[in-house]
Short mmCIF file of C-alpha atoms in Angstrom, two decimals:
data_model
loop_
_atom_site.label_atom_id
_atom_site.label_comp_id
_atom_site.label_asym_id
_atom_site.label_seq_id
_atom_site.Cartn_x
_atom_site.Cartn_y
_atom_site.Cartn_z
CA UNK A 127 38.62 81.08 55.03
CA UNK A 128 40.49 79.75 51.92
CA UNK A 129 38.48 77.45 49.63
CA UNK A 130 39.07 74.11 50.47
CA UNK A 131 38.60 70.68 48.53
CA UNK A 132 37.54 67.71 50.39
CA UNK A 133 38.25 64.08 48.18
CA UNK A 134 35.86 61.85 48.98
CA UNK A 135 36.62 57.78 48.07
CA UNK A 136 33.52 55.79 47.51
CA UNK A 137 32.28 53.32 49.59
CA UNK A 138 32.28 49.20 49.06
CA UNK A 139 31.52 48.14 45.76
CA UNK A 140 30.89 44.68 44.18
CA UNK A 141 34.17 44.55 42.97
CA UNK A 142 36.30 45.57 46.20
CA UNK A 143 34.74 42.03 47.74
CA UNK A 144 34.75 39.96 44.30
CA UNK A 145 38.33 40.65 43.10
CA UNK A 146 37.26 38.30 40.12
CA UNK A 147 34.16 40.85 39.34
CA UNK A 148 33.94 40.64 35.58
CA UNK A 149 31.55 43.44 35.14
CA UNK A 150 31.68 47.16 33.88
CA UNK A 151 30.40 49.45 36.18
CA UNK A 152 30.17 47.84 39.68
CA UNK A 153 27.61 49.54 42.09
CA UNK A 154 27.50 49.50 45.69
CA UNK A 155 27.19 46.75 47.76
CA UNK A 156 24.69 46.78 51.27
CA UNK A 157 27.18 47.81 53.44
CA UNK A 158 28.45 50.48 51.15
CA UNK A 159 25.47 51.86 50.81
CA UNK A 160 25.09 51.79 54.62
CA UNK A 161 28.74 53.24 55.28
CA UNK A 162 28.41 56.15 52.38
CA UNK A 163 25.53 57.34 54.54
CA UNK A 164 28.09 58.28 57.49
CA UNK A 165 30.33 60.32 55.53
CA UNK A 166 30.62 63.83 56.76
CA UNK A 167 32.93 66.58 55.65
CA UNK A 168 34.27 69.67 57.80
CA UNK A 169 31.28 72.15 55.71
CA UNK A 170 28.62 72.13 53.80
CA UNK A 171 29.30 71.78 50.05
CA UNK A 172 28.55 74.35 47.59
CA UNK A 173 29.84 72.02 44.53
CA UNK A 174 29.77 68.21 44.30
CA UNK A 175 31.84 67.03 41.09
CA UNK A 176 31.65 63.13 40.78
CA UNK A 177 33.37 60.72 38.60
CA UNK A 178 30.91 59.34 35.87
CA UNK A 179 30.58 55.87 37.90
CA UNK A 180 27.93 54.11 39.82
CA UNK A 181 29.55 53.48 42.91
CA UNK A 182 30.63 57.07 43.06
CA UNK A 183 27.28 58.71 42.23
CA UNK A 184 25.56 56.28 44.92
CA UNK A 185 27.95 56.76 47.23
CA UNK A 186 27.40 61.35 46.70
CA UNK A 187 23.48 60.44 47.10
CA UNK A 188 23.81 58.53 50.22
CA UNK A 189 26.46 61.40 51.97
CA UNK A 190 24.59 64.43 50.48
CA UNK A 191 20.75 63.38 50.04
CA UNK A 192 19.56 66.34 49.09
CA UNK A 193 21.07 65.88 45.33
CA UNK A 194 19.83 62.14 45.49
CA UNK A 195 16.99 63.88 42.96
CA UNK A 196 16.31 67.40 41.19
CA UNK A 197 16.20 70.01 41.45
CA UNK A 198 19.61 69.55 43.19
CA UNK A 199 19.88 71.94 46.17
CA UNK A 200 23.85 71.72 45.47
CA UNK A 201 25.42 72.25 42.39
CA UNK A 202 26.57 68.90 41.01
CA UNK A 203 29.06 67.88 38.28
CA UNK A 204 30.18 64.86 36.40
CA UNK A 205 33.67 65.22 35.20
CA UNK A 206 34.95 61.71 33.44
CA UNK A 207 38.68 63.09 33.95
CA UNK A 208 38.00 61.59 37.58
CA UNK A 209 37.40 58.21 36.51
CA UNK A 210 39.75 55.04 37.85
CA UNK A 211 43.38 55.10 36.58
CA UNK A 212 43.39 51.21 36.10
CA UNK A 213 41.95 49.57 32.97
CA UNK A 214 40.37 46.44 34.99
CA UNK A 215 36.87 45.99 33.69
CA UNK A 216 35.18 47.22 36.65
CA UNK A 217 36.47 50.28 36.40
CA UNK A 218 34.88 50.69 32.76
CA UNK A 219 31.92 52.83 32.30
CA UNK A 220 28.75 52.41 30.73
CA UNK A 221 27.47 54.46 27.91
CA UNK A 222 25.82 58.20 28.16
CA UNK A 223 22.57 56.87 27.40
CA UNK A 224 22.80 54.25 29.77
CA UNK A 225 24.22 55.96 33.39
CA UNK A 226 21.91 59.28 32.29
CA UNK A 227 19.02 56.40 32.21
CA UNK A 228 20.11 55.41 35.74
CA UNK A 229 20.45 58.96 36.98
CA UNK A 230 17.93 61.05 35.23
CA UNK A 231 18.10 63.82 36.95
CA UNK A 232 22.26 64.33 36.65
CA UNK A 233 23.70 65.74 33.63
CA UNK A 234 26.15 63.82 31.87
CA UNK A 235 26.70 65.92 28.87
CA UNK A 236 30.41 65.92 29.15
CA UNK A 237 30.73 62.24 28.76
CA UNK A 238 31.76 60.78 25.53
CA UNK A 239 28.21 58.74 24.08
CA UNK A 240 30.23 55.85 24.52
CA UNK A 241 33.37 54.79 26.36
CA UNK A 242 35.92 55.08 24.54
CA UNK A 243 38.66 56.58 26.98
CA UNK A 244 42.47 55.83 25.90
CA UNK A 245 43.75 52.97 27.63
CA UNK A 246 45.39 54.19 31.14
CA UNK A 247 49.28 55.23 31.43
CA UNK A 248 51.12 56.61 34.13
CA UNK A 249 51.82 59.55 31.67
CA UNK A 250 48.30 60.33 31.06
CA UNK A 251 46.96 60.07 34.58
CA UNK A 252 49.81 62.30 35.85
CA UNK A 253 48.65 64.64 33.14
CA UNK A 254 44.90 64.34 34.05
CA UNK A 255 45.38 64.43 37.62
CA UNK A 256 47.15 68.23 36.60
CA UNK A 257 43.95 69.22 34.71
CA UNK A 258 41.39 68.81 37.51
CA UNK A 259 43.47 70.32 40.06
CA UNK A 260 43.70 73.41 37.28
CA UNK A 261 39.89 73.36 37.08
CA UNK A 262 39.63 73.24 40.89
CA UNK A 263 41.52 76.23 41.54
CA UNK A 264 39.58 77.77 38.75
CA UNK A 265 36.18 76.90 40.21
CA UNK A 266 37.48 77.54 43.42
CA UNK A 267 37.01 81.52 42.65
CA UNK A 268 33.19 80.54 42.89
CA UNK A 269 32.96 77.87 45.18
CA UNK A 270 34.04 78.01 48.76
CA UNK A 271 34.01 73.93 50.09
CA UNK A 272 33.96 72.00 46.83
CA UNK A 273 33.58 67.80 47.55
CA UNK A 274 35.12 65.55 44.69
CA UNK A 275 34.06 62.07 44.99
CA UNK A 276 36.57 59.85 43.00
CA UNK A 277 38.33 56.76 43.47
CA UNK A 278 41.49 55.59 45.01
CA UNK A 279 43.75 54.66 42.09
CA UNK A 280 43.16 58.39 40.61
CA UNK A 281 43.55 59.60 44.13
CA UNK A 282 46.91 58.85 44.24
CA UNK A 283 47.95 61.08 41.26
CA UNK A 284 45.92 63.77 42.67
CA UNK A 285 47.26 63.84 45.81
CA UNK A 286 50.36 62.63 47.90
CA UNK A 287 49.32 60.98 50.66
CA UNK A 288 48.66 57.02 52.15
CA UNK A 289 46.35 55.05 50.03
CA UNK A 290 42.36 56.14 50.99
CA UNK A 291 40.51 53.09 52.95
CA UNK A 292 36.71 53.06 50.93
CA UNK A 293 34.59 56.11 52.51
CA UNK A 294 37.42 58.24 53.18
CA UNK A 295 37.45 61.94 52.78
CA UNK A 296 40.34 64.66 53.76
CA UNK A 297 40.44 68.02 53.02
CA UNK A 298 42.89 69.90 50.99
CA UNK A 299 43.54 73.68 50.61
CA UNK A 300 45.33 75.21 47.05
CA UNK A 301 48.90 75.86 47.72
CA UNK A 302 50.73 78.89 47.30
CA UNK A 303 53.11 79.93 44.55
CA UNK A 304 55.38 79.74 47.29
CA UNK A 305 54.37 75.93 48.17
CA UNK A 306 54.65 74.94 44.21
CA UNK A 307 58.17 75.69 44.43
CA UNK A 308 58.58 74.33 47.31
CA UNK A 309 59.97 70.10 46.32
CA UNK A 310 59.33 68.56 49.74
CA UNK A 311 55.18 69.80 49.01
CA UNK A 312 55.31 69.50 45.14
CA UNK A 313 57.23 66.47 44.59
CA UNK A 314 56.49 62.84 46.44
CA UNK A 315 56.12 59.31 45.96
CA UNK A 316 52.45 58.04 44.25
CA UNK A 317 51.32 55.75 46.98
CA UNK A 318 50.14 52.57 44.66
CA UNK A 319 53.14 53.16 41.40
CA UNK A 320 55.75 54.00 43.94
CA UNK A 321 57.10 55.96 41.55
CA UNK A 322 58.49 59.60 42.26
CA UNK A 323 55.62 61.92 40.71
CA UNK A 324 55.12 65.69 40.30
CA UNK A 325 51.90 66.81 42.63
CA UNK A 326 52.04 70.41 40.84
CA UNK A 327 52.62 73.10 39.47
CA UNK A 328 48.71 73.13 40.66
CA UNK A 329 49.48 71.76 44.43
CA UNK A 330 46.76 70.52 46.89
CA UNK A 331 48.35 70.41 50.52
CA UNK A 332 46.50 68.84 53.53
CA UNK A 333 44.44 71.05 55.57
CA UNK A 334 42.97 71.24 58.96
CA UNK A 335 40.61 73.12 61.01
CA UNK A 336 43.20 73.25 63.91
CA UNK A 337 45.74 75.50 61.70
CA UNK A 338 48.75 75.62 59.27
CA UNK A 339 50.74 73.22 61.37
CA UNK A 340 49.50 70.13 59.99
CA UNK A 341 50.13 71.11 56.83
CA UNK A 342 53.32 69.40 56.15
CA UNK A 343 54.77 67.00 53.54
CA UNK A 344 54.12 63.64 53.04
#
């Protein structure tokens, strides 16, 4: 079988029931942590990459326990290209001292000491979004059923698509050369800007265990 990708959002946070949350770096609240122990993909991972956040790092311990401490039975990476593409505080990190601190046993090396990303732009997001899907299909010549756990504002420049409910995971395959030429796969409307956006040249198209034949345009 093709190697697949399967985005996973993460569950209820502080700030998705406080909308006035004036923290950095909201974790989980009790029933996210409850709900993030349901989630269950179509396989079993052989690569977890996670955006450098609490929420999202809780909510990959609670679906996949057995990375919850080392040594990891799954390979696990923190890329901080997924983080949020809004510049609310809660969707600020913390510094690499302090989230390695919380996680020990993760390695955070590729996060800046502090953080000090570039204020968010439609432009840069759009770019960013490009750059993991590139890496993806790079790592996907190793890794057979790789789970990215992100959140939903970056989701949407990932992937066309509604907007993911908190939890949510679908499963993409890499499209074809064939499918990045096609417009009606590589081209679509981002589901929070509303603004027509470029999914490609690196396309991810829906997949399903039943076949090809739900894996049609948005």
């Amino acid at each position: 079988m093709s190697p697949l990708v399967h985005i996973v959002r993460h569950g209820q946070a502080l700030h998705n029931v406080d909308r006035g949350y004036p923290h950095r770096d909201p974790p989980l609240t009790d029933a996210g942590h409850e709900a993030t122990r349901r989630i269950k993909i179509s396989a079993v991972p052989d690569l977890i990459v996670i955006s450098p956040m609490t929420r999202t790092i809780q909510t990959a311990m609670n679906a996949f326990p057995s990375i919850a401490s080392a040594p990891n039975e799954t390979e696990v990476q923190i890329w901080p290209d997924l983080r949020e593409a809004h510049d609310a505080d809660c969707n600020k990190g913390i510094s690499r001292a302090a989230i390695s601190a919380k996680f020990p046993h993760l390695n955070f090396s590729e996060c800046p000491e502090e953080w000090d990303h570039p204020p968010h732009t439609i432009e840069g997001a759009t770019i960013r979004a490009e750059t993991i899907r590139r890496r993806l299909k790079e790592l996907s010549k190793e890794y057979n059923n790789i789970v990215l756990i992100t959140h939903r504002g970056f989701i949407a420049y990932l992937v066309k698509g509604d907007r993911y409910d908190v939890c949510e995971s679908r499963s993409y395959r890499f499209g074809t050369n064939e499918d990045a030429e096609t417009e009606a796969l590589r081209f679509g409307v981002n589901v929070d800007t509303k603004a027509r956006q470029d999914f490609g040249p690196t396309v991810l198209v829906p997949y399903t265990p039943q076949g090809s034949s739900n894996d049609t345009p948005n």
